[in-house]
Amino acid sequence: MMKHVTLMGVAAVAIAAAAPAQAQDQTVTKRVDRLEKEMRAVQRQVFPGGAPTFFEGEIAPDNTPGERAKAATPIADLTARVDALESQLQTLTGQTEQNAYQLRELEKQFTAYKAEMDRRFPAEAAAEATPASLPVVPTVKPTPAVTTAAAPAKKPAATPAKAASPDAARLALVKKVEIPSTGNEQQDAYDYGFRLWDAKLYPEAETQLKTVVTKWPKSNQASFAQNLLGRAYLDEGKPSLAAVAFYNNYKDRPSGPRAPHSLMYMGVALEKLGRKADACKAFRELDDVYGDKAPQDVRTDAAAAKAKAGC
């Protein structure tokens, strides 16, 4: 009887000792299951589109003999390994989140850079090598200049002589401009318009230059005359009409001797109108189409004009 009681006591002590071990084993099992689930989630993040199976880890478990002997029990050894795994998983998760954040920041920076490039070089910039890519300047019908020479002032009959009227004074200025006569009709017509412009008789110069363009539209003199017409408008304080004249000269005669000049002066006129973006576009087209082939004075003036427009 005494022996039976002793055996029952030993069994009770064994069961009591096994209970904490079993509970600890279940806790470690739950932690291992959770680690497996989290590792799968991390692998799906790190290897999107990969196989659903585990990937072999780069850090293999330490199988050095003698290390395991330090553990008091297999459960304690497994607990330490699970602790290490959890620490490694936490580090890996943090690195993954940090990499994802840096990638998002890079994408934001690239999107901002692309938006800036699209703003500075819009889609139509690919066609800047053609005249049609220039901004369309609203067409303004120019008011025909009245040639005062055709209507001299009339003096009333039976009245005392008066001081010269403004029209008569203007006519006197026009008469002071010598009309060239070399026998070359085209050249003489342009030269006369140039002399009127040089004398600052802008309305009369505009009328004469329009005559040259209308009468010989395909000639080199038309390129010179249309460009000078734009400059006359510009000097007269009419940048809108000037921009139209310059644009038409460049569009209709892109190979004309004054096409680069008109493109450059068109940028100047647009800048005076407050259209700085369009002015810069005209200057860029000047560089793209003509480049070093543009006359030196055009390139020098364009550089100064671009600086003024802030291009």
mmCIF file of C-alpha atoms in Angstrom:
data_model
loop_
_atom_site.group_PDB
_atom_site.id
_atom_site.type_symbol
_atom_site.label_atom_id
_atom_site.label_comp_id
_atom_site.label_asym_id
_atom_site.label_seq_id
_atom_site.Cartn_x
_atom_site.Cartn_y
_atom_site.Cartn_z
ATOM 1 C CA MET A 1 0.000 0.000 0.000
ATOM 2 C CA MET A 2 2.814 2.367 0.851
ATOM 3 C CA LYS A 3 4.486 1.611 -2.451
ATOM 4 C CA HIS A 4 1.272 2.381 -4.371
ATOM 5 C CA VAL A 5 0.933 5.772 -2.652
ATOM 6 C CA THR A 6 4.545 6.555 -3.440
ATOM 7 C CA LEU A 7 4.044 5.778 -7.131
ATOM 8 C CA MET A 8 0.940 7.997 -7.269
ATOM 9 C CA GLY A 9 2.905 10.847 -5.757
ATOM 10 C CA VAL A 10 5.667 10.463 -8.289
ATOM 11 C CA ALA A 11 3.111 10.453 -11.129
ATOM 12 C CA ALA A 12 1.474 13.605 -9.810
ATOM 13 C CA VAL A 13 4.814 15.375 -9.621
ATOM 14 C CA ALA A 14 5.614 14.322 -13.231
ATOM 15 C CA ILE A 15 2.259 15.583 -14.490
ATOM 16 C CA ALA A 16 2.715 18.858 -12.633
ATOM 17 C CA ALA A 17 6.160 19.266 -14.161
ATOM 18 C CA ALA A 18 4.916 18.379 -17.654
ATOM 19 C CA ALA A 19 2.090 20.935 -17.600
ATOM 20 C CA PRO A 20 4.287 24.074 -17.768
ATOM 21 C CA ALA A 21 6.451 22.422 -20.407
ATOM 22 C CA GLN A 22 3.381 21.622 -22.521
ATOM 23 C CA ALA A 23 2.060 25.163 -22.142
ATOM 24 C CA GLN A 24 5.426 26.583 -23.113
ATOM 25 C CA ASP A 25 5.552 24.249 -26.116
ATOM 26 C CA GLN A 26 2.131 25.482 -27.283
ATOM 27 C CA THR A 27 3.239 29.106 -26.894
ATOM 28 C CA VAL A 28 6.337 28.505 -28.993
ATOM 29 C CA THR A 29 4.230 26.700 -31.615
ATOM 30 C CA LYS A 30 1.891 29.681 -31.888
ATOM 31 C CA ARG A 31 4.849 32.031 -32.228
ATOM 32 C CA VAL A 32 6.359 29.833 -34.959
ATOM 33 C CA ASP A 33 3.023 29.786 -36.830
ATOM 34 C CA ARG A 34 2.803 33.565 -36.580
ATOM 35 C CA LEU A 35 6.383 33.906 -37.783
ATOM 36 C CA GLU A 36 5.620 31.727 -40.811
ATOM 37 C CA LYS A 37 2.609 33.879 -41.713
ATOM 38 C CA GLU A 38 4.568 37.119 -41.309
ATOM 39 C CA MET A 39 7.485 35.729 -43.305
ATOM 40 C CA ARG A 40 5.119 34.842 -46.145
ATOM 41 C CA ALA A 41 3.736 38.376 -46.049
ATOM 42 C CA VAL A 42 7.251 39.838 -46.159
ATOM 43 C CA GLN A 43 8.202 37.554 -49.042
ATOM 44 C CA ARG A 44 5.135 38.634 -51.003
ATOM 45 C CA GLN A 45 6.231 42.245 -50.470
ATOM 46 C CA VAL A 46 9.888 41.660 -51.318
ATOM 47 C CA PHE A 47 9.261 39.218 -54.167
ATOM 48 C CA PRO A 48 5.981 40.315 -55.806
ATOM 49 C CA GLY A 49 4.724 37.765 -58.293
ATOM 50 C CA GLY A 50 7.043 35.064 -56.948
ATOM 51 C CA ALA A 51 6.107 31.506 -56.161
ATOM 52 C CA PRO A 52 3.942 31.055 -53.068
ATOM 53 C CA THR A 53 6.504 28.718 -51.551
ATOM 54 C CA PHE A 54 9.209 29.834 -49.182
ATOM 55 C CA PHE A 55 12.473 31.199 -50.489
ATOM 56 C CA GLU A 56 15.605 29.870 -48.956
ATOM 57 C CA GLY A 57 16.904 32.390 -46.428
ATOM 58 C CA GLU A 58 20.302 33.972 -46.814
ATOM 59 C CA ILE A 59 21.022 33.468 -43.095
ATOM 60 C CA ALA A 60 21.130 29.768 -42.301
ATOM 61 C CA PRO A 61 20.603 28.462 -38.758
ATOM 62 C CA ASP A 62 23.747 28.003 -36.723
ATOM 63 C CA ASN A 63 24.521 24.290 -36.483
ATOM 64 C CA THR A 64 27.859 24.700 -34.731
ATOM 65 C CA PRO A 65 28.376 21.713 -32.365
ATOM 66 C CA GLY A 66 28.334 22.674 -28.733
ATOM 67 C CA GLU A 67 26.101 25.715 -29.077
ATOM 68 C CA ARG A 68 22.941 23.722 -28.513
ATOM 69 C CA ALA A 69 24.455 22.137 -25.419
ATOM 70 C CA LYS A 70 24.256 25.443 -23.635
ATOM 71 C CA ALA A 71 20.476 25.267 -23.628
ATOM 72 C CA ALA A 72 18.968 23.677 -20.560
ATOM 73 C CA THR A 73 16.113 21.988 -22.491
ATOM 74 C CA PRO A 74 15.016 21.628 -26.165
ATOM 75 C CA ILE A 75 12.120 24.027 -25.447
ATOM 76 C CA ALA A 76 14.474 26.691 -24.120
ATOM 77 C CA ASP A 77 16.687 26.272 -27.193
ATOM 78 C CA LEU A 78 13.685 26.567 -29.533
ATOM 79 C CA THR A 79 12.466 29.660 -27.662
ATOM 80 C CA ALA A 80 15.827 31.371 -28.136
ATOM 81 C CA ARG A 81 15.791 30.565 -31.840
ATOM 82 C CA VAL A 82 12.237 31.918 -32.180
ATOM 83 C CA ASP A 83 13.314 35.105 -30.380
ATOM 84 C CA ALA A 84 16.151 35.502 -32.881
ATOM 85 C CA LEU A 85 13.802 34.871 -35.799
ATOM 86 C CA GLU A 86 11.353 37.465 -34.532
ATOM 87 C CA SER A 87 14.147 39.994 -34.191
ATOM 88 C CA GLN A 88 15.387 39.275 -37.723
ATOM 89 C CA LEU A 89 11.841 39.482 -39.104
ATOM 90 C CA GLN A 90 11.290 42.819 -37.391
ATOM 91 C CA THR A 91 14.536 44.157 -38.893
ATOM 92 C CA LEU A 92 13.621 42.845 -42.339
ATOM 93 C CA THR A 93 10.145 44.356 -42.118
ATOM 94 C CA GLY A 94 11.624 47.720 -41.138
ATOM 95 C CA GLN A 95 14.060 47.636 -44.051
ATOM 96 C CA THR A 96 11.258 46.725 -46.449
ATOM 97 C CA GLU A 97 9.106 49.616 -45.243
ATOM 98 C CA GLN A 98 12.047 52.008 -45.483
ATOM 99 C CA ASN A 99 12.824 50.853 -49.033
ATOM 100 C CA ALA A 100 9.173 51.239 -50.004
ATOM 101 C CA TYR A 101 9.154 54.779 -48.577
ATOM 102 C CA GLN A 102 12.318 55.719 -50.463
ATOM 103 C CA LEU A 103 10.843 54.288 -53.659
ATOM 104 C CA ARG A 104 7.698 56.388 -53.214
ATOM 105 C CA GLU A 105 9.817 59.486 -52.652
ATOM 106 C CA LEU A 106 11.821 58.751 -55.812
ATOM 107 C CA GLU A 107 8.601 58.321 -57.779
ATOM 108 C CA LYS A 108 7.327 61.663 -56.462
ATOM 109 C CA GLN A 109 10.575 63.388 -57.427
ATOM 110 C CA PHE A 110 10.500 61.837 -60.883
ATOM 111 C CA THR A 111 6.860 62.836 -61.381
ATOM 112 C CA ALA A 112 7.680 66.411 -60.362
ATOM 113 C CA TYR A 113 10.708 66.469 -62.671
ATOM 114 C CA LYS A 114 8.651 65.130 -65.592
ATOM 115 C CA ALA A 115 5.923 67.714 -64.953
ATOM 116 C CA GLU A 116 8.564 70.470 -64.973
ATOM 117 C CA MET A 117 10.017 69.185 -68.248
ATOM 118 C CA ASP A 118 6.540 68.969 -69.790
ATOM 119 C CA ARG A 119 5.908 72.550 -68.728
ATOM 120 C CA ARG A 120 9.173 73.837 -70.154
ATOM 121 C CA PHE A 121 9.101 71.700 -73.279
ATOM 122 C CA PRO A 122 5.469 71.049 -74.217
ATOM 123 C CA ALA A 123 4.447 68.280 -76.559
ATOM 124 C CA GLU A 124 4.398 70.513 -79.606
ATOM 125 C CA ALA A 125 8.079 71.340 -79.040
ATOM 126 C CA ALA A 126 8.878 68.227 -81.097
ATOM 127 C CA ALA A 127 7.595 70.081 -84.146
ATOM 128 C CA GLU A 128 9.480 73.323 -83.479
ATOM 129 C CA ALA A 129 11.652 72.721 -86.523
ATOM 130 C CA THR A 130 8.687 73.713 -88.717
ATOM 131 C CA PRO A 131 7.293 77.238 -89.037
ATOM 132 C CA ALA A 132 3.792 76.012 -88.198
ATOM 133 C CA SER A 133 4.851 75.305 -84.620
ATOM 134 C CA LEU A 134 5.155 78.982 -83.785
ATOM 135 C CA PRO A 135 2.452 80.405 -81.533
ATOM 136 C CA VAL A 136 -0.374 81.823 -83.572
ATOM 137 C CA VAL A 137 -0.421 85.524 -83.003
ATOM 138 C CA PRO A 138 -3.938 86.935 -83.160
ATOM 139 C CA THR A 139 -4.299 88.539 -86.529
ATOM 140 C CA VAL A 140 -4.884 92.238 -86.220
ATOM 141 C CA LYS A 141 -5.951 94.025 -89.330
ATOM 142 C CA PRO A 142 -3.554 96.933 -89.726
ATOM 143 C CA THR A 143 -5.042 100.309 -90.358
ATOM 144 C CA PRO A 144 -3.861 101.440 -93.781
ATOM 145 C CA ALA A 145 -1.476 104.350 -93.469
ATOM 146 C CA VAL A 146 -2.739 107.500 -95.052
ATOM 147 C CA THR A 147 -0.229 108.965 -97.451
ATOM 148 C CA THR A 148 -0.482 112.652 -96.820
ATOM 149 C CA ALA A 149 1.267 113.398 -100.102
ATOM 150 C CA ALA A 150 -1.913 112.454 -101.978
ATOM 151 C CA ALA A 151 -4.022 115.081 -100.237
ATOM 152 C CA PRO A 152 -2.120 118.343 -99.827
ATOM 153 C CA ALA A 153 -3.712 121.000 -97.662
ATOM 154 C CA LYS A 154 -5.989 123.388 -99.523
ATOM 155 C CA LYS A 155 -5.885 127.053 -98.780
ATOM 156 C CA PRO A 156 -9.249 128.771 -98.528
ATOM 157 C CA ALA A 157 -9.870 131.427 -101.149
ATOM 158 C CA ALA A 158 -9.713 135.099 -100.237
ATOM 159 C CA THR A 159 -8.107 134.445 -96.858
ATOM 160 C CA PRO A 160 -4.777 135.646 -95.569
ATOM 161 C CA ALA A 161 -1.852 133.232 -95.763
ATOM 162 C CA LYS A 162 -1.571 130.974 -92.730
ATOM 163 C CA ALA A 163 1.251 129.047 -91.192
ATOM 164 C CA ALA A 164 1.935 125.678 -92.775
ATOM 165 C CA SER A 165 -0.565 123.018 -91.645
ATOM 166 C CA PRO A 166 0.621 119.711 -90.083
ATOM 167 C CA ASP A 167 -0.100 117.875 -93.341
ATOM 168 C CA ALA A 168 1.965 120.306 -95.300
ATOM 169 C CA ALA A 169 4.815 119.994 -92.824
ATOM 170 C CA ARG A 170 4.646 116.199 -93.122
ATOM 171 C CA LEU A 171 4.632 116.434 -96.884
ATOM 172 C CA ALA A 172 7.706 118.617 -96.758
ATOM 173 C CA LEU A 173 9.509 115.967 -94.725
ATOM 174 C CA VAL A 174 8.539 113.244 -97.192
ATOM 175 C CA LYS A 175 9.770 115.352 -100.105
ATOM 176 C CA LYS A 176 13.155 115.629 -98.439
ATOM 177 C CA VAL A 177 13.627 111.869 -98.788
ATOM 178 C CA GLU A 178 15.322 111.193 -102.088
ATOM 179 C CA ILE A 179 13.653 108.650 -104.353
ATOM 180 C CA PRO A 180 16.345 106.308 -105.755
ATOM 181 C CA SER A 181 16.463 105.762 -109.477
ATOM 182 C CA THR A 182 19.022 103.136 -110.477
ATOM 183 C CA GLY A 183 16.916 101.329 -113.044
ATOM 184 C CA ASN A 184 16.359 98.315 -110.761
ATOM 185 C CA GLU A 185 12.680 98.703 -109.923
ATOM 186 C CA GLN A 186 12.624 96.187 -107.064
ATOM 187 C CA GLN A 187 15.747 97.520 -105.407
ATOM 188 C CA ASP A 188 14.685 101.129 -105.842
ATOM 189 C CA ALA A 189 11.261 100.431 -104.331
ATOM 190 C CA TYR A 190 12.792 98.780 -101.257
ATOM 191 C CA ASP A 191 15.504 101.395 -100.862
ATOM 192 C CA TYR A 192 12.899 104.147 -100.870
ATOM 193 C CA GLY A 193 10.956 102.362 -98.127
ATOM 194 C CA PHE A 194 14.192 101.972 -96.157
ATOM 195 C CA ARG A 195 14.965 105.702 -96.496
ATOM 196 C CA LEU A 196 11.481 106.615 -95.267
ATOM 197 C CA TRP A 197 11.933 104.290 -92.275
ATOM 198 C CA ASP A 198 15.386 105.701 -91.574
ATOM 199 C CA ALA A 199 13.836 109.198 -91.575
ATOM 200 C CA LYS A 200 11.308 107.925 -88.978
ATOM 201 C CA LEU A 201 8.431 108.504 -91.374
ATOM 202 C CA TYR A 202 6.893 105.224 -90.322
ATOM 203 C CA PRO A 203 3.394 105.369 -91.890
ATOM 204 C CA GLU A 204 4.833 106.325 -95.275
ATOM 205 C CA ALA A 205 7.536 103.663 -94.958
ATOM 206 C CA GLU A 206 4.925 101.016 -94.108
ATOM 207 C CA THR A 207 2.894 101.884 -97.196
ATOM 208 C CA GLN A 208 5.959 101.700 -99.447
ATOM 209 C CA LEU A 209 7.202 98.414 -97.944
ATOM 210 C CA LYS A 210 3.769 96.789 -98.308
ATOM 211 C CA THR A 211 3.907 97.714 -101.990
ATOM 212 C CA VAL A 212 7.197 95.853 -102.385
ATOM 213 C CA VAL A 213 5.845 92.720 -100.649
ATOM 214 C CA THR A 214 2.625 92.734 -102.669
ATOM 215 C CA LYS A 215 4.305 93.334 -106.027
ATOM 216 C CA TRP A 216 7.238 90.895 -105.643
ATOM 217 C CA PRO A 217 6.137 88.374 -102.960
ATOM 218 C CA LYS A 218 8.680 85.665 -103.906
ATOM 219 C CA SER A 219 11.731 87.880 -104.209
ATOM 220 C CA ASN A 220 14.524 88.464 -101.714
ATOM 221 C CA GLN A 221 13.406 92.081 -101.583
ATOM 222 C CA ALA A 222 10.062 90.876 -100.194
ATOM 223 C CA SER A 223 11.908 89.211 -97.306
ATOM 224 C CA PHE A 224 13.800 92.428 -96.608
ATOM 225 C CA ALA A 225 10.668 94.584 -96.979
ATOM 226 C CA GLN A 226 8.418 92.430 -94.753
ATOM 227 C CA ASN A 227 11.062 92.334 -92.023
ATOM 228 C CA LEU A 228 11.540 96.103 -92.199
ATOM 229 C CA LEU A 229 7.757 96.531 -92.119
ATOM 230 C CA GLY A 230 7.712 94.707 -88.773
ATOM 231 C CA ARG A 231 10.505 96.913 -87.479
ATOM 232 C CA ALA A 232 8.591 100.011 -88.546
ATOM 233 C CA TYR A 233 5.574 98.826 -86.557
ATOM 234 C CA LEU A 234 7.857 98.038 -83.618
ATOM 235 C CA ASP A 235 9.489 101.482 -83.741
ATOM 236 C CA GLU A 236 6.064 103.089 -84.014
ATOM 237 C CA GLY A 237 4.966 101.393 -80.775
ATOM 238 C CA LYS A 238 2.717 98.760 -82.360
ATOM 239 C CA PRO A 239 4.191 95.433 -81.175
ATOM 240 C CA SER A 240 1.069 93.436 -82.026
ATOM 241 C CA LEU A 241 1.198 94.435 -85.706
ATOM 242 C CA ALA A 242 4.956 93.941 -85.629
ATOM 243 C CA ALA A 243 4.603 90.355 -84.328
ATOM 244 C CA VAL A 244 2.163 89.572 -87.149
ATOM 245 C CA ALA A 245 4.490 91.048 -89.792
ATOM 246 C CA PHE A 246 7.530 89.156 -88.466
ATOM 247 C CA TYR A 247 5.616 85.883 -88.169
ATOM 248 C CA ASN A 248 4.258 86.138 -91.718
ATOM 249 C CA ASN A 249 7.735 86.819 -93.091
ATOM 250 C CA TYR A 250 9.189 83.769 -91.325
ATOM 251 C CA LYS A 251 6.229 81.557 -92.225
ATOM 252 C CA ASP A 252 6.002 82.573 -95.899
ATOM 253 C CA ARG A 253 9.751 82.864 -96.573
ATOM 254 C CA PRO A 254 11.628 80.565 -94.125
ATOM 255 C CA SER A 255 14.622 80.525 -96.483
ATOM 256 C CA GLY A 256 14.571 84.268 -97.115
ATOM 257 C CA PRO A 257 17.598 86.373 -96.190
ATOM 258 C CA ARG A 258 15.690 88.101 -93.399
ATOM 259 C CA ALA A 259 13.826 85.065 -91.975
ATOM 260 C CA PRO A 260 16.202 84.657 -88.979
ATOM 261 C CA HIS A 261 15.933 88.369 -88.242
ATOM 262 C CA SER A 262 12.121 88.208 -88.317
ATOM 263 C CA LEU A 263 12.079 85.215 -85.959
ATOM 264 C CA MET A 264 14.343 87.036 -83.518
ATOM 265 C CA TYR A 265 12.366 90.297 -83.717
ATOM 266 C CA MET A 266 9.143 88.339 -83.321
ATOM 267 C CA GLY A 267 10.424 87.237 -79.900
ATOM 268 C CA VAL A 268 11.184 90.877 -79.090
ATOM 269 C CA ALA A 269 7.662 91.936 -80.087
ATOM 270 C CA LEU A 270 6.062 89.137 -78.055
ATOM 271 C CA GLU A 271 8.138 90.106 -75.030
ATOM 272 C CA LYS A 272 6.872 93.692 -75.354
ATOM 273 C CA LEU A 273 3.329 92.304 -75.411
ATOM 274 C CA GLY A 274 4.003 90.509 -72.113
ATOM 275 C CA ARG A 275 3.948 87.056 -73.718
ATOM 276 C CA LYS A 276 7.298 85.934 -72.317
ATOM 277 C CA ALA A 277 6.646 82.187 -72.750
ATOM 278 C CA ASP A 278 5.855 82.656 -76.455
ATOM 279 C CA ALA A 279 8.852 84.953 -76.823
ATOM 280 C CA CYS A 280 11.136 82.273 -75.372
ATOM 281 C CA LYS A 281 9.597 79.736 -77.729
ATOM 282 C CA ALA A 282 10.443 81.960 -80.705
ATOM 283 C CA PHE A 283 14.042 82.281 -79.489
ATOM 284 C CA ARG A 284 14.295 78.493 -79.053
ATOM 285 C CA GLU A 285 13.014 77.980 -82.575
ATOM 286 C CA LEU A 286 15.621 80.426 -83.836
ATOM 287 C CA ASP A 287 18.316 78.239 -82.253
ATOM 288 C CA ASP A 288 16.748 74.986 -83.478
ATOM 289 C CA VAL A 289 16.128 76.034 -87.075
ATOM 290 C CA TYR A 290 19.114 78.270 -87.815
ATOM 291 C CA GLY A 291 21.626 77.733 -85.014
ATOM 292 C CA ASP A 292 25.108 78.862 -86.014
ATOM 293 C CA LYS A 293 23.840 79.597 -89.533
ATOM 294 C CA ALA A 294 22.051 82.679 -88.233
ATOM 295 C CA PRO A 295 23.990 85.910 -88.785
ATOM 296 C CA GLN A 296 26.223 86.977 -85.918
ATOM 297 C CA ASP A 297 24.238 90.170 -85.262
ATOM 298 C CA VAL A 298 21.042 88.116 -84.968
ATOM 299 C CA ARG A 299 22.624 85.742 -82.454
ATOM 300 C CA THR A 300 24.012 88.638 -80.427
ATOM 301 C CA ASP A 301 20.698 90.502 -80.371
ATOM 302 C CA ALA A 302 18.818 87.263 -79.577
ATOM 303 C CA ALA A 303 21.080 86.562 -76.584
ATOM 304 C CA ALA A 304 20.335 90.018 -75.170
ATOM 305 C CA ALA A 305 16.611 89.651 -75.862
ATOM 306 C CA LYS A 306 16.505 86.211 -74.220
ATOM 307 C CA ALA A 307 18.176 87.570 -71.120
ATOM 308 C CA LYS A 308 15.649 90.391 -70.957
ATOM 309 C CA ALA A 309 12.722 87.974 -71.359
ATOM 310 C CA GLY A 310 14.188 85.653 -68.723
ATOM 311 C CA CYS A 311 14.455 82.678 -71.068
#
